[in-house]
mmCIF file of C-alpha atoms in Angstrom:
data_model
loop_
_atom_site.group_PDB
_atom_site.id
_atom_site.type_symbol
_atom_site.label_atom_id
_atom_site.label_comp_id
_atom_site.label_asym_id
_atom_site.label_seq_id
_atom_site.Cartn_x
_atom_site.Cartn_y
_atom_site.Cartn_z
ATOM 1 C CA UNK R 15 27.949 -22.787 73.924
ATOM 2 C CA UNK R 16 29.925 -25.131 71.762
ATOM 3 C CA UNK R 17 27.743 -24.329 68.746
ATOM 4 C CA UNK R 18 28.369 -20.603 69.157
ATOM 5 C CA UNK R 19 32.172 -21.205 69.346
ATOM 6 C CA UNK R 20 31.984 -23.163 66.076
ATOM 7 C CA UNK R 21 29.841 -20.499 64.493
ATOM 8 C CA UNK R 22 32.622 -17.936 65.386
ATOM 9 C CA UNK R 23 35.172 -20.127 63.752
ATOM 10 C CA UNK R 24 33.154 -21.015 60.771
ATOM 11 C CA UNK R 25 31.784 -17.459 59.960
ATOM 12 C CA UNK R 26 34.646 -15.278 61.268
ATOM 13 C CA UNK R 27 35.836 -14.018 57.863
ATOM 14 C CA UNK R 28 38.160 -11.297 59.406
ATOM 15 C CA UNK R 29 40.259 -10.637 62.511
ATOM 16 C CA UNK R 30 37.872 -7.954 63.853
ATOM 17 C CA UNK R 31 34.779 -10.045 63.490
ATOM 18 C CA UNK R 32 36.513 -12.957 65.141
ATOM 19 C CA UNK R 33 37.934 -10.828 67.912
ATOM 20 C CA UNK R 34 34.509 -9.438 68.714
ATOM 21 C CA UNK R 35 32.948 -12.887 68.681
ATOM 22 C CA UNK R 36 35.772 -14.312 70.960
ATOM 23 C CA UNK R 37 35.443 -11.606 73.395
ATOM 24 C CA UNK R 38 31.564 -11.832 73.579
ATOM 25 C CA UNK R 39 31.933 -15.637 73.964
ATOM 26 C CA UNK R 40 34.562 -15.553 76.571
ATOM 27 C CA UNK R 41 32.585 -12.956 78.636
ATOM 28 C CA UNK R 42 29.592 -15.262 78.407
ATOM 29 C CA UNK R 43 31.639 -18.304 79.486
ATOM 30 C CA UNK R 44 33.150 -16.530 82.429
ATOM 31 C CA UNK R 45 29.595 -15.630 83.628
ATOM 32 C CA UNK R 46 28.253 -19.258 83.236
ATOM 33 C CA UNK R 47 28.183 -22.041 85.779
ATOM 34 C CA UNK R 48 30.133 -24.911 84.385
ATOM 35 C CA UNK R 49 33.667 -24.680 85.627
ATOM 36 C CA UNK R 50 35.192 -26.506 82.501
ATOM 37 C CA UNK R 51 33.588 -23.685 80.311
ATOM 38 C CA UNK R 52 35.310 -20.942 82.525
ATOM 39 C CA UNK R 53 38.680 -23.026 82.225
ATOM 40 C CA UNK R 54 38.186 -22.976 78.420
ATOM 41 C CA UNK R 55 37.507 -19.204 78.318
ATOM 42 C CA UNK R 56 40.739 -18.610 80.480
ATOM 43 C CA UNK R 57 42.745 -20.704 78.017
ATOM 44 C CA UNK R 58 41.450 -18.870 75.173
ATOM 45 C CA UNK R 59 42.312 -15.560 76.746
ATOM 46 C CA UNK R 60 45.821 -16.920 77.541
ATOM 47 C CA UNK R 61 46.505 -17.803 73.915
ATOM 48 C CA UNK R 62 44.584 -14.904 72.508
ATOM 49 C CA UNK R 63 47.355 -13.799 70.121
ATOM 50 C CA UNK R 64 47.923 -17.219 68.778
ATOM 51 C CA UNK R 65 44.254 -17.714 68.132
ATOM 52 C CA UNK R 66 43.885 -14.410 66.301
ATOM 53 C CA UNK R 67 47.070 -15.188 64.291
ATOM 54 C CA UNK R 68 45.397 -18.307 63.082
ATOM 55 C CA UNK R 69 42.382 -16.215 61.970
ATOM 56 C CA UNK R 70 44.696 -13.983 60.003
ATOM 57 C CA UNK R 71 46.784 -16.684 58.286
ATOM 58 C CA UNK R 72 44.814 -19.827 58.659
ATOM 59 C CA UNK R 73 47.870 -22.074 59.075
ATOM 60 C CA UNK R 74 49.083 -24.177 62.002
ATOM 61 C CA UNK R 75 52.133 -26.287 62.997
ATOM 62 C CA UNK R 76 50.001 -29.474 62.895
ATOM 63 C CA UNK R 77 52.284 -31.170 60.279
ATOM 64 C CA UNK R 78 55.399 -30.441 62.334
ATOM 65 C CA UNK R 79 53.873 -31.777 65.593
ATOM 66 C CA UNK R 80 52.837 -34.886 63.667
ATOM 67 C CA UNK R 81 56.403 -35.356 62.260
ATOM 68 C CA UNK R 82 57.867 -34.734 65.826
ATOM 69 C CA UNK R 83 55.504 -37.437 67.280
ATOM 70 C CA UNK R 84 56.628 -39.973 64.531
ATOM 71 C CA UNK R 85 60.450 -39.106 65.302
ATOM 72 C CA UNK R 86 59.796 -39.541 69.021
ATOM 73 C CA UNK R 87 58.229 -42.856 68.331
ATOM 74 C CA UNK R 88 61.330 -43.987 66.121
ATOM 75 C CA UNK R 89 63.654 -42.750 68.974
ATOM 76 C CA UNK R 90 61.800 -45.001 71.501
ATOM 77 C CA UNK R 91 62.232 -47.859 69.093
ATOM 78 C CA UNK R 92 65.644 -47.183 68.271
ATOM 79 C CA UNK R 93 67.091 -47.444 71.789
ATOM 80 C CA UNK R 94 70.815 -48.570 71.806
ATOM 81 C CA UNK R 95 71.739 -47.247 68.496
ATOM 82 C CA UNK R 96 75.278 -45.746 68.696
ATOM 83 C CA UNK R 97 75.176 -42.501 66.707
ATOM 84 C CA UNK R 98 72.928 -40.076 64.921
ATOM 85 C CA UNK R 99 73.708 -41.612 61.411
ATOM 86 C CA UNK R 100 71.853 -44.883 62.563
ATOM 87 C CA UNK R 101 68.995 -42.595 64.149
ATOM 88 C CA UNK R 102 68.527 -40.744 60.862
ATOM 89 C CA UNK R 103 68.609 -43.993 58.844
ATOM 90 C CA UNK R 104 65.877 -45.377 61.057
ATOM 91 C CA UNK R 105 63.799 -42.169 60.467
ATOM 92 C CA UNK R 106 64.250 -42.469 56.667
ATOM 93 C CA UNK R 107 63.414 -46.054 56.740
ATOM 94 C CA UNK R 108 60.069 -45.567 58.718
ATOM 95 C CA UNK R 109 59.021 -42.426 56.835
ATOM 96 C CA UNK R 110 60.356 -43.219 53.351
ATOM 97 C CA UNK R 111 57.480 -45.767 52.728
ATOM 98 C CA UNK R 112 59.868 -48.141 51.120
ATOM 99 C CA UNK R 113 58.742 -51.462 50.171
ATOM 100 C CA UNK R 114 61.691 -53.517 51.323
ATOM 101 C CA UNK R 115 60.140 -56.866 50.323
ATOM 102 C CA UNK R 116 60.707 -55.973 46.665
ATOM 103 C CA UNK R 117 64.376 -55.193 47.149
ATOM 104 C CA UNK R 118 66.689 -57.952 45.440
ATOM 105 C CA UNK R 119 70.426 -58.630 46.132
#
């Protein structure tokens, strides 16, 4: 089941081919016994348009989600800062990859 889904992703060159593959796969999963596979098929059906948009454009928002996670981590570490200027400075300091050990006064 997993291999078939990976094949659809790997060999699906166009939207129509991928859509047909996903429809067949979802139907197969809904008629199978394992409940987690049925849950996955329902989830794919719920996010049908987004999955097909990925097939069309091959881009995701993974970079933005990663950056958001980093900013949330800085927000947790920066409790007690008084205003947004301090918060944005903390973000720049953590993501700027600055070597503060080489700074001389």
